[in-house]
């Protein structure tokens, strides 16, 4: 046994909650970042309905916006679950 942990055995998946000391977080800085978080969320919500039709026109493909939005949601969910960045276009 090498002593390493992995996501497979589950021992390393939530280690971040034992490493981070929440008393050292600047909650004032978190509160000041809320407008930025809200604006990034708003941008993330509007860019797909704008960009998918534009991409479809340039590629001569008829988009199904429901499918595109569901794929976008799942890919962002997976990115958040595994510590990745949100996607721009699914």
Coordinates of N, CA and C in Angstrom, one line a residue:
X1 N 0.8 -1.2 0.0 CA 0.0 0.0 0.0 C 0.9 1.2 0.0
X2 N 0.7 2.1 -1.0 CA 1.5 3.3 -1.1 C 1.0 4.5 -0.2
X3 N -0.2 4.3 0.4 CA -0.7 5.3 1.3 C -1.4 6.4 0.5
X4 N -1.6 6.3 -0.8 CA -2.2 7.4 -1.5 C -3.7 7.1 -1.5
X5 N -4.5 8.2 -1.7 CA -5.9 8.1 -1.7 C -6.4 8.5 -3.1
X6 N -7.5 8.1 -3.5 CA -8.1 8.4 -4.8 C -9.6 8.6 -4.7
X7 N -10.1 9.1 -5.8 CA -11.5 9.3 -5.9 C -12.2 7.9 -6.0
X8 N -11.5 6.9 -6.5 CA -12.1 5.6 -6.7 C -12.5 5.0 -5.3
X9 N -11.6 5.1 -4.3 CA -12.0 4.5 -3.0 C -12.7 5.5 -2.1
X10 N -12.8 6.7 -2.6 CA -13.6 7.7 -1.8 C -12.9 8.4 -0.7
X11 N -11.6 8.0 -0.5 CA -10.9 8.6 0.6 C -10.4 10.0 0.3
X12 N -10.3 10.4 -0.9 CA -9.8 11.7 -1.3 C -10.8 12.7 -1.8
X13 N -12.0 12.3 -2.0 CA -13.0 13.1 -2.7 C -13.4 14.3 -1.9
X14 N -13.6 14.2 -0.6 CA -14.0 15.3 0.2 C -13.0 15.8 1.2
X15 N -11.7 15.5 0.9 CA -10.6 15.9 1.8 C -10.5 17.4 1.9
X16 N -11.0 18.1 0.9 CA -11.0 19.6 1.0 C -11.7 20.2 2.2
X17 N -12.7 19.5 2.7 CA -13.4 20.0 3.8 C -12.7 19.7 5.1
X18 N -11.7 18.9 5.1 CA -10.8 18.7 6.3 C -9.6 19.6 6.2
X19 N -9.2 20.0 5.0 CA -8.0 20.9 4.8 C -8.4 22.3 5.0
X20 N -9.5 22.8 4.5 CA -9.8 24.2 4.6 C -10.3 24.5 6.0
X21 N -9.7 25.6 6.6 CA -10.1 26.1 7.9 C -11.1 27.2 7.6
X22 N -12.4 27.0 7.8 CA -13.4 28.0 7.5 C -13.2 29.3 8.4
X23 N -12.5 29.2 9.5 CA -12.4 30.4 10.3 C -11.4 31.4 9.7
X24 N -10.6 31.0 8.7 CA -9.6 31.8 8.1 C -10.2 32.5 6.8
X25 N -11.4 32.2 6.4 CA -12.1 32.8 5.3 C -12.5 34.2 5.6
X26 N -12.2 35.1 4.7 CA -12.6 36.5 4.8 C -14.1 36.6 4.3
X27 N -15.0 36.5 5.2 CA -16.4 36.6 4.8 C -16.8 37.9 4.3
X28 N -16.1 39.0 4.6 CA -16.3 40.3 4.0 C -15.9 40.3 2.5
X29 N -14.8 39.6 2.2 CA -14.5 39.5 0.8 C -15.5 38.6 0.0
X30 N -16.0 37.6 0.7 CA -17.0 36.8 0.0 C -18.3 37.6 -0.2
X31 N -18.7 38.4 0.8 CA -19.9 39.3 0.6 C -19.6 40.3 -0.5
X32 N -18.4 40.9 -0.6 CA -18.2 41.9 -1.6 C -18.1 41.3 -3.0
X33 N -17.9 40.0 -3.1 CA -17.8 39.3 -4.4 C -19.2 38.9 -4.9
X34 N -20.3 39.0 -4.1 CA -21.6 38.6 -4.5 C -22.1 39.3 -5.8
X35 N -21.9 40.6 -6.0 CA -22.3 41.2 -7.3 C -21.6 40.5 -8.5
X36 N -20.3 40.2 -8.3 CA -19.6 39.5 -9.4 C -20.2 38.1 -9.7
X37 N -20.5 37.4 -8.6 CA -21.0 36.1 -8.8 C -22.4 36.2 -9.5
X38 N -23.2 37.1 -9.1 CA -24.5 37.3 -9.7 C -24.4 37.6 -11.2
X39 N -23.5 38.6 -11.5 CA -23.3 38.9 -12.9 C -22.8 37.8 -13.7
X40 N -21.9 37.0 -13.2 CA -21.3 35.8 -13.9 C -22.4 34.8 -14.1
X41 N -23.3 34.6 -13.1 CA -24.4 33.7 -13.3 C -25.4 34.2 -14.4
X42 N -25.7 35.5 -14.4 CA -26.6 36.0 -15.4 C -26.0 35.9 -16.8
X43 N -24.7 36.1 -16.9 CA -24.0 35.9 -18.2 C -24.1 34.5 -18.6
X44 N -23.9 33.6 -17.7 CA -23.9 32.2 -18.0 C -25.3 31.7 -18.5
X45 N -26.3 32.4 -18.0 CA -27.7 32.0 -18.3 C -28.1 32.6 -19.7
X46 N -27.5 33.7 -20.1 CA -27.9 34.3 -21.4 C -27.0 34.0 -22.6
X47 N -25.8 33.5 -22.3 CA -24.9 33.3 -23.5 C -25.3 32.1 -24.3
X48 N -25.9 31.1 -23.8 CA -26.3 29.9 -24.5 C -27.4 30.2 -25.5
X49 N -28.5 30.9 -25.1 CA -29.6 31.2 -26.0 C -29.1 32.2 -27.1
X50 N -28.1 32.9 -26.9 CA -27.5 33.8 -27.9 C -26.6 33.1 -28.8
X51 N -25.7 32.3 -28.3 CA -24.6 31.8 -29.1 C -25.0 30.5 -29.9
X52 N -25.9 29.7 -29.4 CA -26.3 28.5 -30.1 C -26.9 28.8 -31.4
X53 N -27.9 29.7 -31.5 CA -28.4 30.1 -32.8 C -27.4 30.7 -33.8
X54 N -26.5 31.5 -33.2 CA -25.4 32.0 -34.1 C -24.5 30.9 -34.6
X55 N -24.2 30.0 -33.8 CA -23.3 28.9 -34.2 C -24.1 28.0 -35.2
X56 N -25.4 27.8 -35.0 CA -26.2 27.0 -35.9 C -26.2 27.7 -37.3
X57 N -26.4 29.0 -37.3 CA -26.4 29.7 -38.6 C -25.1 29.5 -39.4
X58 N -24.0 29.6 -38.7 CA -22.7 29.5 -39.3 C -22.4 28.1 -39.7
X59 N -23.0 27.1 -39.1 CA -22.7 25.7 -39.5 C -23.8 25.0 -40.2
X60 N -24.9 25.7 -40.5 CA -26.0 25.2 -41.2 C -26.6 23.9 -40.5
X61 N -26.8 24.0 -39.2 CA -27.4 23.0 -38.4 C -28.6 23.6 -37.7
X62 N -29.7 22.9 -37.7 CA -30.9 23.3 -36.9 C -30.7 22.9 -35.5
X63 N -30.6 23.9 -34.6 CA -30.5 23.5 -33.2 C -31.8 23.2 -32.5
X64 N -31.7 22.3 -31.5 CA -32.8 22.1 -30.6 C -32.4 22.7 -29.2
X65 N -33.0 23.9 -28.9 CA -32.5 24.6 -27.8 C -32.7 23.9 -26.5
X66 N -33.8 23.1 -26.4 CA -34.0 22.3 -25.2 C -32.9 21.3 -24.9
X67 N -32.5 20.6 -26.0 CA -31.3 19.7 -25.9 C -30.1 20.4 -25.5
X68 N -29.8 21.6 -26.2 CA -28.6 22.3 -25.9 C -28.6 22.8 -24.5
X69 N -29.7 23.3 -24.0 CA -29.7 23.8 -22.6 C -29.5 22.7 -21.6
X70 N -30.1 21.6 -21.8 CA -30.0 20.4 -20.9 C -28.5 19.9 -20.9
X71 N -27.9 19.8 -22.1 CA -26.5 19.4 -22.2 C -25.6 20.4 -21.5
X72 N -25.9 21.7 -21.7 CA -25.1 22.8 -21.0 C -25.2 22.6 -19.5
X73 N -26.5 22.4 -19.0 CA -26.7 22.2 -17.5 C -25.9 21.0 -17.0
X74 N -26.0 19.9 -17.7 CA -25.3 18.7 -17.2 C -23.8 18.9 -17.2
X75 N -23.3 19.5 -18.3 CA -21.8 19.7 -18.4 C -21.3 20.6 -17.3
X76 N -22.1 21.7 -17.0 CA -21.7 22.5 -15.9 C -21.8 21.8 -14.5
X77 N -22.8 21.0 -14.4 CA -23.0 20.2 -13.1 C -21.8 19.3 -12.9
X78 N -21.4 18.6 -14.0 CA -20.2 17.7 -13.9 C -18.9 18.5 -13.7
X79 N -18.8 19.6 -14.3 CA -17.6 20.4 -14.1 C -17.5 20.9 -12.6
X80 N -18.6 21.3 -12.1 CA -18.7 21.7 -10.6 C -18.4 20.5 -9.7
X81 N -19.0 19.4 -10.1 CA -18.8 18.2 -9.2 C -17.4 17.8 -9.1
X82 N -16.7 17.9 -10.3 CA -15.3 17.4 -10.3 C -14.2 18.6 -10.2
X83 N -14.7 19.8 -9.8 CA -13.8 20.9 -9.6 C -13.3 21.5 -10.8
X84 N -14.0 21.4 -11.9 CA -13.6 22.0 -13.2 C -14.2 23.4 -13.4
X85 N -14.0 24.0 -14.5 CA -14.5 25.3 -14.8 C -15.8 25.1 -15.6
X86 N -16.7 26.1 -15.5 CA -17.9 26.0 -16.3 C -17.6 26.1 -17.8
X87 N -18.5 25.4 -18.5 CA -18.2 25.4 -20.0 C -18.8 26.7 -20.6
X88 N -18.4 27.0 -21.8 CA -18.9 28.1 -22.5 C -20.0 27.7 -23.4
X89 N -19.8 26.6 -24.1 CA -20.8 26.1 -25.0 C -20.7 24.5 -25.1
X90 N -21.8 23.9 -24.8 CA -21.8 22.4 -24.8 C -21.9 21.8 -26.2

